[in-house]
Amino acid sequence: MLTSTKELLETAQKHSYAIGAFNLYNLEGAKAVVNAAEAENSPAIIQILPHVLDYGGSALVALFLEAADSAKVPMSVHLDHCGDRSMIKTALEAGVTSVLADGSELSFQDNLAFTSEMTDLAHAKGATVEAEVGRISGTEDGMTVAQKEAKMTNPQQAKEFVAESGVDFLAVTIGNVHGKYHGEPQLDFDRLAKIRQQLQIPLVLHGASGLPAKMIRQSIELGICKFNVNTEVRKKYLQFWREYGRKESQIDLLDCQKAATAAMQEVIAEKIGLFGSAGKA
Ligand code: 13P
């Protein structure tokens, strides 16, 4: 059933587990998350990125909302990384339950002004808002340690930002990156502990693909309630089509779609297990 993202995350926070938020592109993705969440009796979040929303339009949002609402477990639909006011407005009007008002490219003050405005807008529609303080990179390549640290969330600034903007959850930057980690991820858990000391709201960690189980557990202990996952599920889907699509004998498209769904479902179920949300619906 379609549920408020805030409610899902606050329940997770109270019971010390985290919820997987999966970036999806189509029906197979939606079915994979719903099937995995129902099989594991877990809450889950469907996420849509702005360029995917641009492509799929209101039909894709309607598909995700209906998939979440007809699921037997609590689910929400979240607009991920959006810095565009009119797109946030359109998504809220279409019924998404939360948005990441992403002003992380802006100065602290401009990010604060943008996020505050989007928070008022979302709250007026009964939706909730994630914000980003610090900036999550697309890759770790070519950055010095000082450059990496400059992008990380400053605990004191995070406290000020949350108090002034009224956001509902905060995405932290502690060395996490979107996409591939080169070698062992280096997460700054001392920083996360300091952020947690300053804030009571649920915390979010992006770039959960490739994080080892130990780091996921430690992150949850230090207040992470939502993990964003894209790369691992997307890679599995693409790998599936590369292998399966080559088989001359395979001509039934629906069979292929079902098998692609099952391939993604396996990855999603594994993440749900790691996040500790299985059995928590
Ligand atoms: P990954 O692609 O690294 O899983 O990160 C996804 C994400 O954080 C989306 O916001």
mmCIF file of C-alpha atoms and ligand atoms in Angstrom:
data_model
loop_
_atom_site.group_PDB
_atom_site.id
_atom_site.type_symbol
_atom_site.label_atom_id
_atom_site.label_comp_id
_atom_site.label_asym_id
_atom_site.label_seq_id
_atom_site.Cartn_x
_atom_site.Cartn_y
_atom_site.Cartn_z
ATOM 1 C CA MET A 1 0.000 0.000 0.000
ATOM 2 C CA LEU A 2 1.157 3.512 -0.751
ATOM 3 C CA THR A 3 2.564 4.956 2.470
ATOM 4 C CA SER A 4 4.302 8.175 3.444
ATOM 5 C CA THR A 5 8.102 7.970 3.064
ATOM 6 C CA LYS A 6 8.422 9.820 6.375
ATOM 7 C CA GLU A 7 6.342 7.199 8.145
ATOM 8 C CA LEU A 8 8.418 4.372 6.621
ATOM 9 C CA LEU A 9 11.696 6.003 7.639
ATOM 10 C CA GLU A 10 10.634 7.015 11.127
ATOM 11 C CA THR A 11 9.453 3.462 11.818
ATOM 12 C CA ALA A 12 12.773 2.133 10.501
ATOM 13 C CA GLN A 13 14.651 4.617 12.677
ATOM 14 C CA LYS A 14 12.722 3.561 15.780
ATOM 15 C CA HIS A 15 13.461 -0.118 15.180
ATOM 16 C CA SER A 16 17.058 0.249 13.925
ATOM 17 C CA TYR A 17 16.837 -0.993 10.386
ATOM 18 C CA ALA A 18 16.962 0.725 6.991
ATOM 19 C CA ILE A 19 14.776 0.747 3.902
ATOM 20 C CA GLY A 20 16.042 0.178 0.381
ATOM 21 C CA ALA A 21 15.162 2.902 -2.133
ATOM 22 C CA PHE A 22 15.618 1.523 -5.633
ATOM 23 C CA ASN A 23 16.006 3.697 -8.745
ATOM 24 C CA LEU A 24 13.676 2.259 -11.370
ATOM 25 C CA TYR A 25 13.099 2.787 -15.056
ATOM 26 C CA ASN A 26 10.181 0.612 -16.129
ATOM 27 C CA LEU A 27 7.531 -2.014 -15.339
ATOM 28 C CA GLU A 28 10.087 -4.794 -14.858
ATOM 29 C CA GLY A 29 11.850 -2.708 -12.215
ATOM 30 C CA ALA A 30 8.584 -1.977 -10.416
ATOM 31 C CA LYS A 31 7.579 -5.639 -10.440
ATOM 32 C CA ALA A 32 11.035 -6.660 -9.221
ATOM 33 C CA VAL A 33 10.819 -4.345 -6.188
ATOM 34 C CA VAL A 34 7.215 -5.244 -5.367
ATOM 35 C CA ASN A 35 7.887 -8.982 -5.733
ATOM 36 C CA ALA A 36 11.033 -8.825 -3.606
ATOM 37 C CA ALA A 37 9.426 -6.638 -0.925
ATOM 38 C CA GLU A 38 6.360 -8.901 -0.720
ATOM 39 C CA ALA A 39 8.451 -12.091 -0.643
ATOM 40 C CA GLU A 40 10.614 -10.647 2.145
ATOM 41 C CA ASN A 41 7.656 -8.977 3.890
ATOM 42 C CA SER A 42 9.577 -5.716 3.817
ATOM 43 C CA PRO A 43 8.737 -2.063 3.199
ATOM 44 C CA ALA A 44 10.467 -0.554 0.151
ATOM 45 C CA ILE A 45 10.791 2.696 -1.772
ATOM 46 C CA ILE A 46 10.546 3.171 -5.538
ATOM 47 C CA GLN A 47 12.696 6.047 -6.792
ATOM 48 C CA ILE A 48 12.577 7.903 -10.063
ATOM 49 C CA LEU A 49 15.363 10.116 -11.388
ATOM 50 C CA PRO A 50 14.518 13.383 -13.211
ATOM 51 C CA HIS A 51 15.787 12.225 -16.626
ATOM 52 C CA VAL A 52 13.732 9.043 -16.288
ATOM 53 C CA LEU A 53 10.689 11.128 -15.372
ATOM 54 C CA ASP A 54 11.356 13.313 -18.397
ATOM 55 C CA TYR A 55 11.309 10.207 -20.570
ATOM 56 C CA GLY A 56 8.431 8.287 -18.947
ATOM 57 C CA GLY A 57 6.243 11.260 -17.997
ATOM 58 C CA SER A 58 3.059 10.972 -16.006
ATOM 59 C CA ALA A 59 2.406 7.435 -17.311
ATOM 60 C CA LEU A 60 5.542 6.147 -15.589
ATOM 61 C CA VAL A 61 4.751 7.950 -12.329
ATOM 62 C CA ALA A 62 1.221 6.509 -12.440
ATOM 63 C CA LEU A 63 2.683 3.033 -12.990
ATOM 64 C CA PHE A 64 5.001 3.360 -9.982
ATOM 65 C CA LEU A 65 2.269 4.785 -7.753
ATOM 66 C CA GLU A 66 -0.127 2.008 -8.694
ATOM 67 C CA ALA A 67 2.563 -0.658 -8.203
ATOM 68 C CA ALA A 68 3.293 0.732 -4.725
ATOM 69 C CA ASP A 69 -0.355 1.091 -3.798
ATOM 70 C CA SER A 70 -1.375 -2.391 -4.876
ATOM 71 C CA ALA A 71 1.593 -4.027 -3.096
ATOM 72 C CA LYS A 72 0.812 -6.046 0.028
ATOM 73 C CA VAL A 73 3.589 -4.243 1.923
ATOM 74 C CA PRO A 74 4.052 -0.515 2.687
ATOM 75 C CA MET A 75 5.796 1.306 -0.140
ATOM 76 C CA SER A 76 6.392 4.876 -1.205
ATOM 77 C CA VAL A 77 7.419 6.640 -4.405
ATOM 78 C CA HIS A 78 10.225 9.206 -4.261
ATOM 79 C CA LEU A 79 11.613 11.684 -6.813
ATOM 80 C CA ASP A 80 15.406 11.413 -6.543
ATOM 81 C CA HIS A 81 17.986 14.236 -7.039
ATOM 82 C CA CYS A 82 15.825 16.977 -8.461
ATOM 83 C CA GLY A 83 16.986 20.582 -8.614
ATOM 84 C CA ASP A 84 14.166 21.734 -10.882
ATOM 85 C CA ARG A 85 11.284 23.540 -9.168
ATOM 86 C CA SER A 86 8.706 22.856 -11.853
ATOM 87 C CA MET A 87 9.546 19.161 -12.042
ATOM 88 C CA ILE A 88 9.229 18.842 -8.261
ATOM 89 C CA LYS A 89 5.861 20.588 -8.451
ATOM 90 C CA THR A 90 4.664 18.297 -11.263
ATOM 91 C CA ALA A 91 5.824 15.167 -9.424
ATOM 92 C CA LEU A 92 4.091 16.265 -6.208
ATOM 93 C CA GLU A 93 0.907 16.986 -8.118
ATOM 94 C CA ALA A 94 1.135 13.524 -9.683
ATOM 95 C CA GLY A 95 1.195 12.073 -6.166
ATOM 96 C CA VAL A 96 4.801 11.134 -5.338
ATOM 97 C CA THR A 97 5.147 10.805 -1.587
ATOM 98 C CA SER A 98 8.563 12.478 -1.248
ATOM 99 C CA VAL A 99 11.285 14.286 -3.179
ATOM 100 C CA LEU A 100 14.994 14.942 -2.884
ATOM 101 C CA ALA A 101 15.136 18.707 -3.344
ATOM 102 C CA ASP A 102 18.725 18.698 -4.558
ATOM 103 C CA GLY A 103 20.414 22.043 -4.122
ATOM 104 C CA SER A 104 23.782 20.503 -3.396
ATOM 105 C CA GLU A 105 25.423 22.258 -6.353
ATOM 106 C CA LEU A 106 24.428 25.625 -4.881
ATOM 107 C CA SER A 107 26.086 27.616 -2.127
ATOM 108 C CA PHE A 108 24.950 26.748 1.410
ATOM 109 C CA GLN A 109 22.605 29.773 1.548
ATOM 110 C CA ASP A 110 21.109 29.150 -1.911
ATOM 111 C CA ASN A 111 20.671 25.451 -1.153
ATOM 112 C CA LEU A 112 18.914 26.434 2.073
ATOM 113 C CA ALA A 113 16.587 28.873 0.289
ATOM 114 C CA PHE A 114 15.748 26.347 -2.454
ATOM 115 C CA THR A 115 15.209 23.468 -0.027
ATOM 116 C CA SER A 116 13.056 25.591 2.314
ATOM 117 C CA GLU A 117 10.836 26.634 -0.589
ATOM 118 C CA MET A 118 10.470 23.024 -1.816
ATOM 119 C CA THR A 119 9.793 21.816 1.729
ATOM 120 C CA ASP A 120 6.911 24.281 2.147
ATOM 121 C CA LEU A 121 5.535 23.186 -1.214
ATOM 122 C CA ALA A 122 5.808 19.458 -0.422
ATOM 123 C CA HIS A 123 4.383 19.787 3.075
ATOM 124 C CA ALA A 124 1.390 21.693 1.724
ATOM 125 C CA LYS A 125 0.695 18.637 -0.451
ATOM 126 C CA GLY A 126 1.183 16.148 2.388
ATOM 127 C CA ALA A 127 4.539 14.956 0.981
ATOM 128 C CA THR A 128 7.993 15.037 2.576
ATOM 129 C CA VAL A 129 11.485 16.153 1.592
ATOM 130 C CA GLU A 130 15.016 14.798 1.609
ATOM 131 C CA ALA A 131 17.850 17.319 1.325
ATOM 132 C CA GLU A 132 21.547 16.986 0.596
ATOM 133 C CA VAL A 133 24.199 18.925 2.500
ATOM 134 C CA GLY A 134 27.635 18.282 1.070
ATOM 135 C CA ARG A 135 27.869 16.884 -2.415
ATOM 136 C CA ILE A 136 27.808 13.218 -3.442
ATOM 137 C CA SER A 137 30.194 12.602 -6.327
ATOM 138 C CA GLY A 138 29.551 10.466 -9.344
ATOM 139 C CA THR A 139 32.942 8.852 -8.926
ATOM 140 C CA GLU A 140 35.958 8.927 -6.666
ATOM 141 C CA ASP A 141 38.340 9.396 -9.589
ATOM 142 C CA GLY A 142 40.827 12.229 -9.676
ATOM 143 C CA MET A 143 40.003 13.780 -6.311
ATOM 144 C CA THR A 144 42.536 14.573 -3.641
ATOM 145 C CA VAL A 145 41.720 13.795 -0.003
ATOM 146 C CA ALA A 146 41.192 17.531 0.612
ATOM 147 C CA GLN A 147 38.776 17.782 -2.315
ATOM 148 C CA LYS A 148 36.868 14.749 -1.040
ATOM 149 C CA GLU A 149 36.622 16.204 2.450
ATOM 150 C CA ALA A 150 35.417 19.556 1.141
ATOM 151 C CA LYS A 151 32.419 17.779 -0.377
ATOM 152 C CA MET A 152 31.550 15.937 2.816
ATOM 153 C CA THR A 153 28.684 16.917 5.101
ATOM 154 C CA ASN A 154 29.718 19.299 7.861
ATOM 155 C CA PRO A 155 27.811 18.240 11.041
ATOM 156 C CA GLN A 156 27.337 21.785 12.342
ATOM 157 C CA GLN A 157 26.122 23.050 8.963
ATOM 158 C CA ALA A 158 23.778 20.050 8.703
ATOM 159 C CA LYS A 159 22.202 20.962 12.042
ATOM 160 C CA GLU A 160 21.689 24.573 10.975
ATOM 161 C CA PHE A 161 20.349 23.506 7.572
ATOM 162 C CA VAL A 162 17.780 21.089 8.982
ATOM 163 C CA ALA A 163 16.598 23.524 11.678
ATOM 164 C CA GLU A 164 16.116 26.354 9.182
ATOM 165 C CA SER A 165 14.682 24.421 6.233
ATOM 166 C CA GLY A 166 12.389 22.026 8.116
ATOM 167 C CA VAL A 167 13.361 19.089 5.860
ATOM 168 C CA ASP A 168 12.265 15.627 6.902
ATOM 169 C CA PHE A 169 15.406 13.558 6.154
ATOM 170 C CA LEU A 170 18.966 14.295 5.185
ATOM 171 C CA ALA A 171 21.313 12.641 2.684
ATOM 172 C CA VAL A 172 24.834 12.673 4.082
ATOM 173 C CA THR A 173 28.133 12.655 2.244
ATOM 174 C CA ILE A 174 30.721 10.700 4.182
ATOM 175 C CA GLY A 175 32.854 9.303 1.356
ATOM 176 C CA ASN A 176 29.965 7.525 -0.409
ATOM 177 C CA VAL A 177 29.788 7.882 -4.186
ATOM 178 C CA HIS A 178 27.281 7.009 -6.879
ATOM 179 C CA GLY A 179 28.356 4.128 -9.077
ATOM 180 C CA LYS A 180 31.561 2.155 -8.737
ATOM 181 C CA TYR A 181 33.879 2.205 -5.727
ATOM 182 C CA HIS A 182 37.478 1.609 -6.640
ATOM 183 C CA GLY A 183 38.708 -0.777 -3.984
ATOM 184 C CA GLU A 184 37.269 -0.797 -0.473
ATOM 185 C CA PRO A 185 34.876 2.147 0.109
ATOM 186 C CA GLN A 186 36.254 4.664 2.629
ATOM 187 C CA LEU A 187 33.354 5.883 4.732
ATOM 188 C CA ASP A 188 33.978 8.470 7.443
ATOM 189 C CA PHE A 189 31.985 6.935 10.309
ATOM 190 C CA ASP A 190 33.277 9.472 12.849
ATOM 191 C CA ARG A 191 31.673 12.171 10.744
ATOM 192 C CA LEU A 192 28.426 10.180 10.554
ATOM 193 C CA ALA A 193 28.420 9.800 14.360
ATOM 194 C CA LYS A 194 28.886 13.574 14.728
ATOM 195 C CA ILE A 195 26.041 14.265 12.281
ATOM 196 C CA ARG A 196 23.824 11.859 14.223
ATOM 197 C CA GLN A 197 24.629 13.683 17.478
ATOM 198 C CA GLN A 198 23.343 16.907 15.909
ATOM 199 C CA LEU A 199 20.216 15.549 14.232
ATOM 200 C CA GLN A 200 17.162 13.511 15.170
ATOM 201 C CA ILE A 201 15.688 13.115 11.671
ATOM 202 C CA PRO A 202 16.272 9.967 9.539
ATOM 203 C CA LEU A 203 19.561 9.978 7.622
ATOM 204 C CA VAL A 204 20.036 8.695 4.074
ATOM 205 C CA LEU A 205 23.063 7.130 2.409
ATOM 206 C CA HIS A 206 23.357 7.304 -1.377
ATOM 207 C CA GLY A 207 25.636 5.062 -3.393
ATOM 208 C CA ALA A 208 24.778 1.840 -1.575
ATOM 209 C CA SER A 209 25.808 -0.366 -4.522
ATOM 210 C CA GLY A 210 29.066 -2.073 -3.662
ATOM 211 C CA LEU A 211 29.015 -1.343 0.074
ATOM 212 C CA PRO A 212 30.093 -4.362 2.120
ATOM 213 C CA ALA A 213 27.669 -5.828 4.693
ATOM 214 C CA LYS A 214 29.831 -4.647 7.592
ATOM 215 C CA MET A 215 29.655 -1.010 6.458
ATOM 216 C CA ILE A 216 25.931 -1.250 5.900
ATOM 217 C CA ARG A 217 25.472 -2.531 9.469
ATOM 218 C CA GLN A 218 27.699 0.179 10.893
ATOM 219 C CA SER A 219 25.829 2.851 8.927
ATOM 220 C CA ILE A 220 22.488 1.620 10.298
ATOM 221 C CA GLU A 221 23.878 1.649 13.852
ATOM 222 C CA LEU A 222 24.842 5.292 13.285
ATOM 223 C CA GLY A 223 21.399 6.352 12.077
ATOM 224 C CA ILE A 224 21.098 5.566 8.368
ATOM 225 C CA CYS A 225 17.451 4.625 7.676
ATOM 226 C CA LYS A 226 17.400 4.751 3.862
ATOM 227 C CA PHE A 227 19.924 3.350 1.374
ATOM 228 C CA ASN A 228 19.747 4.372 -2.293
ATOM 229 C CA VAL A 229 20.524 1.618 -4.776
ATOM 230 C CA ASN A 230 20.771 1.954 -8.519
ATOM 231 C CA THR A 231 23.968 0.596 -10.108
ATOM 232 C CA GLU A 232 23.803 -3.024 -8.961
ATOM 233 C CA VAL A 233 20.192 -3.540 -10.040
ATOM 234 C CA ARG A 234 20.696 -1.687 -13.325
ATOM 235 C CA LYS A 235 23.831 -3.683 -14.115
ATOM 236 C CA LYS A 236 22.037 -6.946 -13.467
ATOM 237 C CA TYR A 237 19.251 -5.918 -15.832
ATOM 238 C CA LEU A 238 21.654 -4.917 -18.608
ATOM 239 C CA GLN A 239 23.737 -8.042 -18.150
ATOM 240 C CA PHE A 240 20.551 -10.106 -18.373
ATOM 241 C CA TRP A 241 19.609 -8.608 -21.736
ATOM 242 C CA ARG A 242 23.135 -8.948 -23.115
ATOM 243 C CA GLU A 243 23.135 -12.673 -22.383
ATOM 244 C CA TYR A 244 19.481 -13.572 -22.852
ATOM 245 C CA GLY A 245 18.890 -11.324 -25.864
ATOM 246 C CA ARG A 246 21.472 -13.218 -27.892
ATOM 247 C CA LYS A 247 19.588 -16.514 -27.729
ATOM 248 C CA GLU A 248 18.014 -17.070 -31.164
ATOM 249 C CA SER A 249 15.528 -19.538 -29.670
ATOM 250 C CA GLN A 250 14.196 -16.941 -27.243
ATOM 251 C CA ILE A 251 11.437 -15.172 -29.126
ATOM 252 C CA ASP A 252 8.751 -14.688 -26.510
ATOM 253 C CA LEU A 253 9.221 -11.140 -25.238
ATOM 254 C CA LEU A 254 6.985 -11.661 -22.223
ATOM 255 C CA ASP A 255 9.105 -14.614 -21.086
ATOM 256 C CA CYS A 256 12.150 -12.354 -21.370
ATOM 257 C CA GLN A 257 10.478 -9.605 -19.347
ATOM 258 C CA LYS A 258 9.581 -12.080 -16.619
ATOM 259 C CA ALA A 259 13.112 -13.435 -16.500
ATOM 260 C CA ALA A 260 14.559 -9.897 -16.410
ATOM 261 C CA THR A 261 12.253 -9.096 -13.491
ATOM 262 C CA ALA A 262 13.397 -12.198 -11.642
ATOM 263 C CA ALA A 263 17.061 -11.283 -12.193
ATOM 264 C CA MET A 264 16.585 -7.833 -10.626
ATOM 265 C CA GLN A 265 14.376 -9.252 -7.881
ATOM 266 C CA GLU A 266 17.251 -11.434 -6.702
ATOM 267 C CA VAL A 267 19.563 -8.421 -6.222
ATOM 268 C CA ILE A 268 16.836 -6.398 -4.508
ATOM 269 C CA ALA A 269 15.982 -9.235 -2.111
ATOM 270 C CA GLU A 270 19.646 -9.529 -1.159
ATOM 271 C CA LYS A 271 19.774 -5.780 -0.376
ATOM 272 C CA ILE A 272 16.587 -5.986 1.683
ATOM 273 C CA GLY A 273 18.266 -8.729 3.723
ATOM 274 C CA LEU A 274 21.367 -6.579 4.274
ATOM 275 C CA PHE A 275 19.312 -3.520 5.255
ATOM 276 C CA GLY A 276 17.504 -5.495 7.976
ATOM 277 C CA SER A 277 14.005 -4.633 6.752
ATOM 278 C CA ALA A 278 12.908 -8.215 5.952
ATOM 279 C CA GLY A 279 9.928 -9.187 8.083
ATOM 280 C CA LYS A 280 9.319 -5.543 9.108
ATOM 281 C CA ALA A 281 6.307 -4.754 6.873
HETATM 282 P P1 13P B 1 24.349 3.626 -6.729
HETATM 283 O O1 13P B 1 24.112 3.755 -8.190
HETATM 284 O O2 13P B 1 25.782 3.717 -6.378
HETATM 285 O O3 13P B 1 23.672 2.435 -6.146
HETATM 286 O O4 13P B 1 23.690 4.914 -6.034
HETATM 287 C C1 13P B 1 22.329 5.177 -6.240
HETATM 288 C C2 13P B 1 21.920 6.462 -5.617
HETATM 289 O O5 13P B 1 22.494 6.900 -4.639
HETATM 290 C C3 13P B 1 20.785 7.178 -6.222
HETATM 291 O O6 13P B 1 20.476 8.361 -5.587
#
